[in-house]
Coordinates of C-alpha atoms in Angstrom, one line a residue:
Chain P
X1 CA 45.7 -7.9 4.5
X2 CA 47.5 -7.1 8.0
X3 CA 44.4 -4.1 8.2
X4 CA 41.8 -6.6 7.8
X5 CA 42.9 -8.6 10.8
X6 CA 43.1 -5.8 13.4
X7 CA 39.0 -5.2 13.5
X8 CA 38.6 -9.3 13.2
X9 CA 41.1 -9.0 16.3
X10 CA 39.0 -6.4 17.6
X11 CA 36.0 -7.8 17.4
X12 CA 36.7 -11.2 19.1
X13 CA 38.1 -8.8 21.5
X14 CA 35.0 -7.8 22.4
X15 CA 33.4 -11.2 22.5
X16 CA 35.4 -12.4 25.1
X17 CA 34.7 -9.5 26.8
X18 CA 31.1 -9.0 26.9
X19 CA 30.1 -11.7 28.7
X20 CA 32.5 -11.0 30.8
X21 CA 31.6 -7.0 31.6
X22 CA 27.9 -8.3 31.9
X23 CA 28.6 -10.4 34.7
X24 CA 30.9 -7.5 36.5
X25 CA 27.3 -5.5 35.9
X26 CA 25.4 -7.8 37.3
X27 CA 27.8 -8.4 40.0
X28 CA 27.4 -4.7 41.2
X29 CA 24.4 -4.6 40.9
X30 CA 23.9 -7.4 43.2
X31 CA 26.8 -5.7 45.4
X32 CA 24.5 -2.5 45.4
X33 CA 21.6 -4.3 46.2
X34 CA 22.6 -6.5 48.8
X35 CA 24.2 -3.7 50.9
X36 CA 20.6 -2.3 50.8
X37 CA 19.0 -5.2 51.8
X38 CA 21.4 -6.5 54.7
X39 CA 20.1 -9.9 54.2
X40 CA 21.5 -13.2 51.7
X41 CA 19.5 -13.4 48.8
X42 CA 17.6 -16.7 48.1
X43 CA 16.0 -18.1 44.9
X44 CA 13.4 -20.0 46.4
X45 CA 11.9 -16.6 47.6
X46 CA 12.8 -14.9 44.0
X47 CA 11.1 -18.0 42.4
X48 CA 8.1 -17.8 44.8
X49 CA 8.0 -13.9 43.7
X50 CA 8.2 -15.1 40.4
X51 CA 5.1 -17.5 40.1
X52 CA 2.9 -16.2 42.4
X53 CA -0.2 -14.3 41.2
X54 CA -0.5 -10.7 43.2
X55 CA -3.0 -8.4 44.1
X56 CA -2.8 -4.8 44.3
X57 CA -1.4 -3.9 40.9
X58 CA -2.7 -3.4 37.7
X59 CA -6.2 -5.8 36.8
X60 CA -4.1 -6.8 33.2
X61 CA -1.0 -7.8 35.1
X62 CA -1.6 -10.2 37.9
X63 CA 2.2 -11.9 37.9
X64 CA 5.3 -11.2 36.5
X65 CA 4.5 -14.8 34.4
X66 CA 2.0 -12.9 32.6
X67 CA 4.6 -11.2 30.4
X68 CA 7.6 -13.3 31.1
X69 CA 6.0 -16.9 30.4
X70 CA 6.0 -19.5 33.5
X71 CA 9.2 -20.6 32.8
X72 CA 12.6 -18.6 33.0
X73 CA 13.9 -20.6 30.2
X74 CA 11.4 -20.1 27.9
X75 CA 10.6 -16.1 26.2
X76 CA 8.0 -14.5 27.0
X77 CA 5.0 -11.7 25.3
X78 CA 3.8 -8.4 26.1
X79 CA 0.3 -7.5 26.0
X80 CA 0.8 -6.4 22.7
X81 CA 2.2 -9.0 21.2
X82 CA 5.9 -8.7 21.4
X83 CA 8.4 -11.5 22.2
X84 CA 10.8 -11.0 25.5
X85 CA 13.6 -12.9 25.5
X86 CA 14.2 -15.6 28.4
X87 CA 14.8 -14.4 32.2
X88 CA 17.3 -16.7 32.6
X89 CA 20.5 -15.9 32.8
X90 CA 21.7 -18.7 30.7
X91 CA 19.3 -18.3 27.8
X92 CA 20.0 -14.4 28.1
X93 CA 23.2 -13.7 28.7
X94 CA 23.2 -9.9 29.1
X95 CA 20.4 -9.8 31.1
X96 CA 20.8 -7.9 34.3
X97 CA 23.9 -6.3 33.4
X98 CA 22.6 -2.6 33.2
X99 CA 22.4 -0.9 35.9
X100 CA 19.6 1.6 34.5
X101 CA 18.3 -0.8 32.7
X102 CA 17.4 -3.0 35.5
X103 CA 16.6 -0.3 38.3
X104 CA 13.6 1.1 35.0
X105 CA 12.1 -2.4 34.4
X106 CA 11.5 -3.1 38.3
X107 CA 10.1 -0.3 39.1
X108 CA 7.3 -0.5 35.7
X109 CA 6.8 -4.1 36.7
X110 CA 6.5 -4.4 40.6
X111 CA 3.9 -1.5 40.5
X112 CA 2.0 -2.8 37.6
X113 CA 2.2 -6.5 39.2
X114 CA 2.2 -5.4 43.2
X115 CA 1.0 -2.1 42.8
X116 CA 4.0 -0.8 44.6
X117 CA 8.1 -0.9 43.6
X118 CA 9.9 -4.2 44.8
X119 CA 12.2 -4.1 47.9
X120 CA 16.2 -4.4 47.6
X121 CA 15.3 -7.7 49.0
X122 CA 12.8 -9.0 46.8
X123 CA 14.5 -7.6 43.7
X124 CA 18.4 -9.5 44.9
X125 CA 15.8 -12.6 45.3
X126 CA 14.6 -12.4 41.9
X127 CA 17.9 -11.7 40.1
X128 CA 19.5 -14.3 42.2
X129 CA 16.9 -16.7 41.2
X130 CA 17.4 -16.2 37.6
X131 CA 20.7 -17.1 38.0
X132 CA 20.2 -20.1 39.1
X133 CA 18.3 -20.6 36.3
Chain M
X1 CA -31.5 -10.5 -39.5
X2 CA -28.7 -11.1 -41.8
X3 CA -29.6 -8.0 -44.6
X4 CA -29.1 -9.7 -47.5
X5 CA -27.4 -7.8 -50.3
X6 CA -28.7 -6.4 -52.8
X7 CA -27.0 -5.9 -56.6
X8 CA -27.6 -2.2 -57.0
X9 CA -25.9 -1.6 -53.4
X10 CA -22.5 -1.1 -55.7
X11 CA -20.5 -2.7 -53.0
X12 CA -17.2 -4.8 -53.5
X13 CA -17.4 -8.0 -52.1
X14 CA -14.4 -10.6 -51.7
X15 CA -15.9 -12.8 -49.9
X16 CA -12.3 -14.5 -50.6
X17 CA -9.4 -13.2 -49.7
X18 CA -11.4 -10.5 -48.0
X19 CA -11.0 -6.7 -47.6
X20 CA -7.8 -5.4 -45.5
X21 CA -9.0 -2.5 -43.1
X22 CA -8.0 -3.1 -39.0
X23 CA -4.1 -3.1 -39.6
X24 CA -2.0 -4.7 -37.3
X25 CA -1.2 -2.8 -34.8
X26 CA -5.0 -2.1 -34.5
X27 CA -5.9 -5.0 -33.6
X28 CA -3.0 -5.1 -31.3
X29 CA -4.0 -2.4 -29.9
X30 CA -7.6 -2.9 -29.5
X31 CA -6.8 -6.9 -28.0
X32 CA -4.0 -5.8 -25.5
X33 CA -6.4 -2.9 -24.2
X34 CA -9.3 -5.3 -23.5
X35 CA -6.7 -7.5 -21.3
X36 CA -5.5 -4.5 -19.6
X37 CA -8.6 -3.1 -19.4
X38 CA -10.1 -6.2 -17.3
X39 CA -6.7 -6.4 -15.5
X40 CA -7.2 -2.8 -14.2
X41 CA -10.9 -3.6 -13.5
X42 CA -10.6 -6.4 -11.5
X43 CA -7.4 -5.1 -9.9
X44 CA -9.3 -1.9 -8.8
X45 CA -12.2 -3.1 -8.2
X46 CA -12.2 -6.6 -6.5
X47 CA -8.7 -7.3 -5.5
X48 CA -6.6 -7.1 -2.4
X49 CA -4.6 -3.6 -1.4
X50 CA -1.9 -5.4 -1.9
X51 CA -2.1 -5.8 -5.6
X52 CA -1.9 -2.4 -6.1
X53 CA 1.4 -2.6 -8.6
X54 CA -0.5 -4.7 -11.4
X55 CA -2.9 -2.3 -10.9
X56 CA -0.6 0.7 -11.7
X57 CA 1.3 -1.3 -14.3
X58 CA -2.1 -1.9 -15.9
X59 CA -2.6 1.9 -16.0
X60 CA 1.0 2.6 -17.3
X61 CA 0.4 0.0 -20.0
X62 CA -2.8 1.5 -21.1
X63 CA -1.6 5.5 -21.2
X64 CA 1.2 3.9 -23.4
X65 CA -1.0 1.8 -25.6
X66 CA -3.8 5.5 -25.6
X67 CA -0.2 7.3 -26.7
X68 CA 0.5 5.1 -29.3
X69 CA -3.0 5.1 -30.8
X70 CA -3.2 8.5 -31.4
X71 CA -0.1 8.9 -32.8
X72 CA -1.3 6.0 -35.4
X73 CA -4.5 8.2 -35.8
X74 CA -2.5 10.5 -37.6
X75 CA 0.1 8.6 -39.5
X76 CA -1.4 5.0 -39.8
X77 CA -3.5 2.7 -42.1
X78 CA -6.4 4.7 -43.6
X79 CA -8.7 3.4 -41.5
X80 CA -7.0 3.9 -38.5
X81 CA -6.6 8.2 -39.5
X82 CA -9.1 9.5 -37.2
X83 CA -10.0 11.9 -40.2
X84 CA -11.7 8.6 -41.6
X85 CA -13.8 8.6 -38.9
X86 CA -14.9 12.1 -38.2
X87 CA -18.4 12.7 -38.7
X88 CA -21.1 15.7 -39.1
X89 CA -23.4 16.2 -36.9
X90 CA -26.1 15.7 -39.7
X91 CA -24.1 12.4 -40.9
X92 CA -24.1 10.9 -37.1
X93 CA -27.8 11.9 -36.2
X94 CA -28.9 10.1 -40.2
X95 CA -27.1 7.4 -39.3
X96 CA -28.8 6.6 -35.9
X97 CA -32.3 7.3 -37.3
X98 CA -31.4 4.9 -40.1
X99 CA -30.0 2.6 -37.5
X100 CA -33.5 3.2 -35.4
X101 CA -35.3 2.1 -38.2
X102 CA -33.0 -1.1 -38.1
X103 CA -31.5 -0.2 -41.5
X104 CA -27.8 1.5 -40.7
X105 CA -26.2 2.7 -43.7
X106 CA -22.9 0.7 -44.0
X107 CA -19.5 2.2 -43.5
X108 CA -16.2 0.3 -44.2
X109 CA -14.5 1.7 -41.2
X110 CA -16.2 3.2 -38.0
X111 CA -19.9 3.9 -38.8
X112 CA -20.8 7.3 -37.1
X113 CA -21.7 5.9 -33.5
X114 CA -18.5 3.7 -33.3
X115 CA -16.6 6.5 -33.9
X116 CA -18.1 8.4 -31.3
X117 CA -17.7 5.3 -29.0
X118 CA -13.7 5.3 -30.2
X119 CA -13.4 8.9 -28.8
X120 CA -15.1 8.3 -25.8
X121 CA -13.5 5.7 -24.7
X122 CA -9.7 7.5 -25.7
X123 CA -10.7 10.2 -23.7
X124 CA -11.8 8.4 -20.7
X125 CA -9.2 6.0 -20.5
X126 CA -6.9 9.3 -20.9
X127 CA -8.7 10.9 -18.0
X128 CA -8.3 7.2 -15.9
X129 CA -4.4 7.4 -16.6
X130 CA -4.2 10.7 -15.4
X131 CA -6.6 11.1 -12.6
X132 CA -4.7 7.7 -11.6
X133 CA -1.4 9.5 -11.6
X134 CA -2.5 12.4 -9.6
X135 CA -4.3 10.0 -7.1
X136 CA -0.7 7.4 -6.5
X137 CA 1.0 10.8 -6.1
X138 CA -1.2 12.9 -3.9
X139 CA -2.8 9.8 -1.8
X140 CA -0.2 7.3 -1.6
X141 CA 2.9 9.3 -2.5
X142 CA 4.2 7.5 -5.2
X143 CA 4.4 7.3 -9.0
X144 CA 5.7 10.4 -10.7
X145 CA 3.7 13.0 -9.0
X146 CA 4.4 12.3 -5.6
X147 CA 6.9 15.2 -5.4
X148 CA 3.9 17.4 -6.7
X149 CA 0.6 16.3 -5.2
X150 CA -0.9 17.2 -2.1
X151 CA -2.7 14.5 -0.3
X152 CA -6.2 16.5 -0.7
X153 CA -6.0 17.0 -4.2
X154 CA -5.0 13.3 -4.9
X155 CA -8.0 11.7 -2.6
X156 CA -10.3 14.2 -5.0
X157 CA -8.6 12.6 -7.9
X158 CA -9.2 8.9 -6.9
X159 CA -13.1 10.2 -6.5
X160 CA -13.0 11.1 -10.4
X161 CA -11.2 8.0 -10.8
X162 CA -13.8 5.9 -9.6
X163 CA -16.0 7.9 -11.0
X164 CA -14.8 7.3 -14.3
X165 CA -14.0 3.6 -13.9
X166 CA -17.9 3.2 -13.5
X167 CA -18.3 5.3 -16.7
X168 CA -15.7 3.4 -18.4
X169 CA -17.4 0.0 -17.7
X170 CA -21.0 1.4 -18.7
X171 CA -19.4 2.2 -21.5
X172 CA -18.0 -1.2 -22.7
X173 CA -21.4 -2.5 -21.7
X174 CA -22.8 -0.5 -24.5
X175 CA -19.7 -1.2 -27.2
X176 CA -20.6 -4.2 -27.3
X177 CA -23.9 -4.1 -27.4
X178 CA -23.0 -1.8 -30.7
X179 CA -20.7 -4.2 -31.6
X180 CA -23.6 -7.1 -31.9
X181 CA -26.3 -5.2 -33.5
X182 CA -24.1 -3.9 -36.1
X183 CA -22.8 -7.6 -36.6
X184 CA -26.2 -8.7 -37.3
X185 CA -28.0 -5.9 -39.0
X186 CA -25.0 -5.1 -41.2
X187 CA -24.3 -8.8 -42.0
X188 CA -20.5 -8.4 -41.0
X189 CA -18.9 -10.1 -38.4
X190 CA -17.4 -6.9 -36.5
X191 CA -15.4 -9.1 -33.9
X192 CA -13.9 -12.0 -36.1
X193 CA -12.9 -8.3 -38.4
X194 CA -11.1 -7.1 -35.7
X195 CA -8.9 -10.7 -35.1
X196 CA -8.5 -11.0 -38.9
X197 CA -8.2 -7.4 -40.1
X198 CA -10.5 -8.1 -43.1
X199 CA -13.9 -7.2 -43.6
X200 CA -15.9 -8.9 -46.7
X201 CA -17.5 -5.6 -47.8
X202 CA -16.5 -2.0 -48.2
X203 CA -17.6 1.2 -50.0
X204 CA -16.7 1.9 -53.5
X205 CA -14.1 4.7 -53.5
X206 CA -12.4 3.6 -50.3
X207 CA -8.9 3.1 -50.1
X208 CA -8.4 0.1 -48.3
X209 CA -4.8 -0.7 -48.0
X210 CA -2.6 -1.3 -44.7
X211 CA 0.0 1.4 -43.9
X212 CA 2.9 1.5 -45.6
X213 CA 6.7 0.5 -43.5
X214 CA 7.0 4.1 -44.1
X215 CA 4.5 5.1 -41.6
X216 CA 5.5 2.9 -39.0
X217 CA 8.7 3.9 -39.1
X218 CA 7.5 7.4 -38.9
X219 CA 4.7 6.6 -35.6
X220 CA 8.1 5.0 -34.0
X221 CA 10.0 8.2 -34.6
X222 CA 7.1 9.9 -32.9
X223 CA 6.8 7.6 -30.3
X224 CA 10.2 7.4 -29.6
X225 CA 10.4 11.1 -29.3
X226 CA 7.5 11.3 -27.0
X227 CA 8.4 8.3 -25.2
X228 CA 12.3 10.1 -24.8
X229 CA 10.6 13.3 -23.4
X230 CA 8.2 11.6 -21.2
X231 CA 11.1 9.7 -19.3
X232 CA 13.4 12.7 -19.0
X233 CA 10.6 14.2 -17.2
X234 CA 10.0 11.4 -15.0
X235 CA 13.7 11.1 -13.7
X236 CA 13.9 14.6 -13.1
X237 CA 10.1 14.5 -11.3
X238 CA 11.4 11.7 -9.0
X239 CA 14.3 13.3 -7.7
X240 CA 11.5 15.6 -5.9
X241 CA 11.3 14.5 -2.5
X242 CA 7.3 13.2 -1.7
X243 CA 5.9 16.7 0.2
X244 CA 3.8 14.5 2.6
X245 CA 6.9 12.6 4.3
X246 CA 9.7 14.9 5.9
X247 CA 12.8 13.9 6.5
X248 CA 12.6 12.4 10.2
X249 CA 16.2 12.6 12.2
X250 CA 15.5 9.1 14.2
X251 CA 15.4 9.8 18.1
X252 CA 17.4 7.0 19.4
X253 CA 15.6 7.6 23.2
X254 CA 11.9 7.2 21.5
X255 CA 13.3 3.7 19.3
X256 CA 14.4 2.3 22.1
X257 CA 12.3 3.2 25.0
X258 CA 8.7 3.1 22.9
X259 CA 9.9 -0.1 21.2
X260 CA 10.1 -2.1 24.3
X261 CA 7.0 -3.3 24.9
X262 CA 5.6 -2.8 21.2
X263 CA 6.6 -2.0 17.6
X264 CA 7.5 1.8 18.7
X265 CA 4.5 3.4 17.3
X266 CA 5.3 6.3 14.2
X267 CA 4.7 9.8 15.7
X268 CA 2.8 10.4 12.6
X269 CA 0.1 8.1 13.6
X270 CA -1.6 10.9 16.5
X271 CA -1.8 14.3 16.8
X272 CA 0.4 16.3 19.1
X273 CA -2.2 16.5 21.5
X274 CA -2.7 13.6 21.7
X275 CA 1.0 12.4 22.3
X276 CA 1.1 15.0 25.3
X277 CA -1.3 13.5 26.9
X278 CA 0.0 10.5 26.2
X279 CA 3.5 10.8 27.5
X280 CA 2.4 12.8 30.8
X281 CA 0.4 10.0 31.5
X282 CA 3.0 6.8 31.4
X283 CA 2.5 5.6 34.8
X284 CA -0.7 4.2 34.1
X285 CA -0.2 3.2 30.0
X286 CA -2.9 1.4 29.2
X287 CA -3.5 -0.8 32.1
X288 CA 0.9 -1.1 32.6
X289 CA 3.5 1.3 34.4
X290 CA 5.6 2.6 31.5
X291 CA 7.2 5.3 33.2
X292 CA 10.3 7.1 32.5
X293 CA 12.4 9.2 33.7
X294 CA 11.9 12.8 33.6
X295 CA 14.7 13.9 31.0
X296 CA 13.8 11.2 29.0
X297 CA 10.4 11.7 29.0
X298 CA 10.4 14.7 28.2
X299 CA 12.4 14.4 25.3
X300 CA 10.3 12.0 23.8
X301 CA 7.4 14.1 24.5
X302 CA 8.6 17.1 22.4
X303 CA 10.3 14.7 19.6
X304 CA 7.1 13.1 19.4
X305 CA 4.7 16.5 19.2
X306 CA 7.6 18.2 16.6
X307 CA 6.8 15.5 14.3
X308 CA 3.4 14.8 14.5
X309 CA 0.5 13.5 12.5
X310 CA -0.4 17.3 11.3
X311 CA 3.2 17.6 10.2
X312 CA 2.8 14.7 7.7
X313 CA 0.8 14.4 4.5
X314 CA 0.6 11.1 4.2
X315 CA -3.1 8.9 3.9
X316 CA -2.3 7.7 7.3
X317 CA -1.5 11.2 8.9
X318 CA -4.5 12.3 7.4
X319 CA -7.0 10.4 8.6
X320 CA -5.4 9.4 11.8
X321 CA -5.5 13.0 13.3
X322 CA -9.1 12.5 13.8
X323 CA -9.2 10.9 16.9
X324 CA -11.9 9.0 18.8
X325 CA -13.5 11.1 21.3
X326 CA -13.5 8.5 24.0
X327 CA -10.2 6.6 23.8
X328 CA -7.9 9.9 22.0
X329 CA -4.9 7.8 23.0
X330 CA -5.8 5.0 21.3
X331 CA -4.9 4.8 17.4
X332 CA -7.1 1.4 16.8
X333 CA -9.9 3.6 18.8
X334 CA -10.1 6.3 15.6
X335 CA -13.2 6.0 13.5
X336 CA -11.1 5.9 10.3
X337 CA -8.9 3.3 11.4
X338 CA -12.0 0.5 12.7
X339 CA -13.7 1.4 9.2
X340 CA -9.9 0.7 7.2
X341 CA -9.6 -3.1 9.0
X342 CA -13.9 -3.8 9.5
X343 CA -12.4 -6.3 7.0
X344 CA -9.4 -8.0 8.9
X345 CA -11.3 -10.2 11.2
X346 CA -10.6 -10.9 14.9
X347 CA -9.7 -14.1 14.6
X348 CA -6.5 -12.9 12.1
X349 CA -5.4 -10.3 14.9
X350 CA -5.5 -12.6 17.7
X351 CA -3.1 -15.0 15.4
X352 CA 0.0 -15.7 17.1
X353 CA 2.7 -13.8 14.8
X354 CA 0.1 -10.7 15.5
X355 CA -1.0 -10.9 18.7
X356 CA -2.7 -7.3 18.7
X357 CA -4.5 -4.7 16.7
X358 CA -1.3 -2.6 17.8
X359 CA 0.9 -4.7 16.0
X360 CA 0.8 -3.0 13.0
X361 CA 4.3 -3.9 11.8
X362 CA 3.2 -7.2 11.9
X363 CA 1.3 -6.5 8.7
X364 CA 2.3 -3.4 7.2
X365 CA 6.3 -4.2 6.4
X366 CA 6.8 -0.4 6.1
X367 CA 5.2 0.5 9.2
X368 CA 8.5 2.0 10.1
X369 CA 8.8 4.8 7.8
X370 CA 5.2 5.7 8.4
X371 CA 4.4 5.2 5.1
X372 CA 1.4 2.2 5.1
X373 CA 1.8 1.4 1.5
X374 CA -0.6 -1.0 0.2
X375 CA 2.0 -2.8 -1.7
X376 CA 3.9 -3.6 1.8
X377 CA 0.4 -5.3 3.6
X378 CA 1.6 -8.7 4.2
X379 CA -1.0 -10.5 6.8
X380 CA 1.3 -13.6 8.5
X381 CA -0.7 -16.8 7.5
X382 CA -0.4 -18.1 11.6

């Protein structure tokens, strides 16, 4: 019986926790980036990055809404069909939380959308703005 | 065109009570066949991929029921001894020019053509069981054989197969067509015979009893036996693992990286070559960045090559490793693929649950394991 308990206690452990070492992820991240970038991040300019429709990437991927849906709250679809879960940090809560993770996906995604890898700036913008989401 | 009889014919008549010669398990056996028979037929021929199991229990049913009735050829009612029915040559080519001349010499049992027609059709529907068998084993490695069978051998198979379903239904055509013009020229109504057992005439001399519970207890005993030996085999067949599909160690980078944007394609879908060029080419992955970095990357790479479409025998594997000429990346681009879903219209890929020709989990449940059985086809209705 006492055995049982100890991964239950474990366990719940852990889901206090996650949550918790996600947002010390993100907040390095943001630490990381905004030492780069020597400027305050703002979510009106991560939001504008957001919507607007670029040129100079790929012909397929115009804006990062073309995957991610036009709304942060709402999942979004590759090109071949499969779902992506909310940008928003409060439908997602893990998002952003990996530094790797993150550094992989802005880099495939600003040169297929811009044609060219996001700036410390625009990337602490765009995090920033999800936040607020 | 009823003949009518005639009083030095010396035949029996009991127009009564009638004369017993189809026992019972004849005419169990000769009923359930016809409902298998279609069942096969329209399984194999007109119906969806996905049907394939009533298909192959149709098939396992018949070789049973074919078992069974030649083991009752040997023990059963006197009419159902195949030595009642095995004629001369000189006795079968009378008969037909007697039949020509619209005037067949009656027979209680099989007349000589029917009994052809009862060996014919044995042996084909033998030959349809096994060439079936070899064909689920060597093509869609399954069934008992798919330890055994290479993928070549069964796709030969499944061309006798067909080739014999065709035969098998040309042949019906003409059994019954026997069946009629014996009913009318001979004045005895073949297919109520076969329902009720009885006939009204029969031959002077003839026993005509039904089986005694002696000899079904024997045929059971013999079945049994058969039936004991044939599953042994079967257990111990499928502990053989299916040649085509190797054991696959999952590479967690390939899941997880080539799973991102799209069910993570099975290596065994491409040839090596093809992956190579492929994964040196992720920076610009058809019309996206996909890039990775270079450890990773190159693990993939040689994961994906190591276990590629020519290391597989599976149908997939087979035909996949012919590649278009003008789009080898693509897997929708090869020939063999576009002619396998001409069928699967536009509109159903474009659904939203699909989404994409790429999508192939979408439909095929086991896309996974690279298997693409057709039983696991499951097209989402939105």
């Amino acid at each position: 019986m006492r055995k049982s308990l100890i991964p239950l206690a474990l366990s719940g452990l852990a889901m206090t926790l996650t949550p918790a070492l996600a947002g010390s992820g993100r907040t390095g991240i943001l630490e990381q980036l905004q030492a780069e970038a020597g400027q305050a991040f703002s979510a009106e300019r991560g939001k504008a990055l957001f919507m607007a429709r670029h040129k100079g990437g790929k012909p397929k991927t115009p804006s990062c809404t073309t995957c991610h849906s036009k709304s942060p709250l709402n999942a979004g679809r590759t090109r071949a069909g499969k779902r992506i879960a909310p940008m928003a940090v409060s439908k997602t809560s893990d998002r952003y939380s990996d530094p790797k993770k993150v550094a992989k996906w802005f880099r495939r995604n600003c040169r297929s959308v811009l044609g060219r890898e996001c700036t410390p700036l625009e990337k602490g913008d765009f995090i920033t703005f999800m936040m607020s989401r | 065109m009823t003949r009518q009889l005639e009083p030095d014919d010396k035949i029996r008549s009991e127009q009564q009570t009638g004369i017993p010669v189809w026992d019972l398990f004849i005419r169990f056996f000769h009923w359930s066949l016809l409902a298998l028979v279609c069942l096969a037929a329209f399984t194999g021929f007109l119906g969806e991929e996905w049907w394939l199991n009533y298909h192959i229990w149709a098939g396992y049913a018949i070789g049973l029921l074919v078992v069974m009735r030649l083991v009752w050829g040997f023990v059963g009612s006197p009419f159902a001894r195949f030595s009642s029915f095995v004629f001369s040559k000189q006795q079968t080519l009378s008969f037909v020019r007697q039949l020509l001349k619209g005037r067949p010499p009656r027979h209680t049992g099989h007349n000589p053509a029917g009994a052809l027609m009862v060996f014919a059709l044995l042996l084909v529907l033998s030959g349809l069981v096994l060439s079936g068998l070899v064909l689920l084993g060597g093509q869609e490695n399954q069934g008992p054989l798919a330890g055994l069978i290479p993928y070549f051998i069964g796709a030969a198979f499944g061309e006798f197969h067909e080739f014999l379903a065709a035969l098998l239904l040309f042949m019906i055509g003409a059994h019954i067509a026997g069946v009629i013009v014996e009913s009318r020229l001979g004045g005895e109504n073949l297919v109520r015979a076969m329902l009720t057992g009885k006939k009204r005439f029969s031959l002077p001399g003839h026993e005509t009893a039904y089986a005694k519970r002696k000899a079904a207890l024997v045929a059971i005993a013999i079945c049994g036996t058969i039936g004991l030996a044939g599953a042994g085999a079967w257990r111990s067949l499928a502990t053989i693992h299916p040649g085509g599909l190797p054991k696959m160690p999952e590479n967690v980078a390939w899941k997880s990286e080539c799973g991102d944007c799209h069910y993570a394609y099975h290596p065994s879908l491409l040839p090596g070559k093809s992956w190579q060029m492929l994964m040196a080419g992720l920076a610009s992955h058809f019309g996206e960045d996909a890039s990775l970095d270079e450890k990773t990357r190159r693990e993939i790479s040689s994961w994906l090559q190591k276990h590629a479409a020519e290391h597989w025998d599976t149908e997939a594997a087979n035909n996949l490793r012919h590649i278009s000429a003008e789009q080898p990346l693509r897997i929708t681009a090869s020939p063999w693929w576009k002619r396998r879903h001409a069928e699967v219209g536009k509109a159903v890929f474009a659904r939203k649950s699909i989404g994409s020709r790429g999508n192939c989990i979408a439909c095929h449940r086991d896309a996974d394991s690279g298997r693409f059985d057709d039983q696991k086809i499951n097209i989402p209705e939105k």
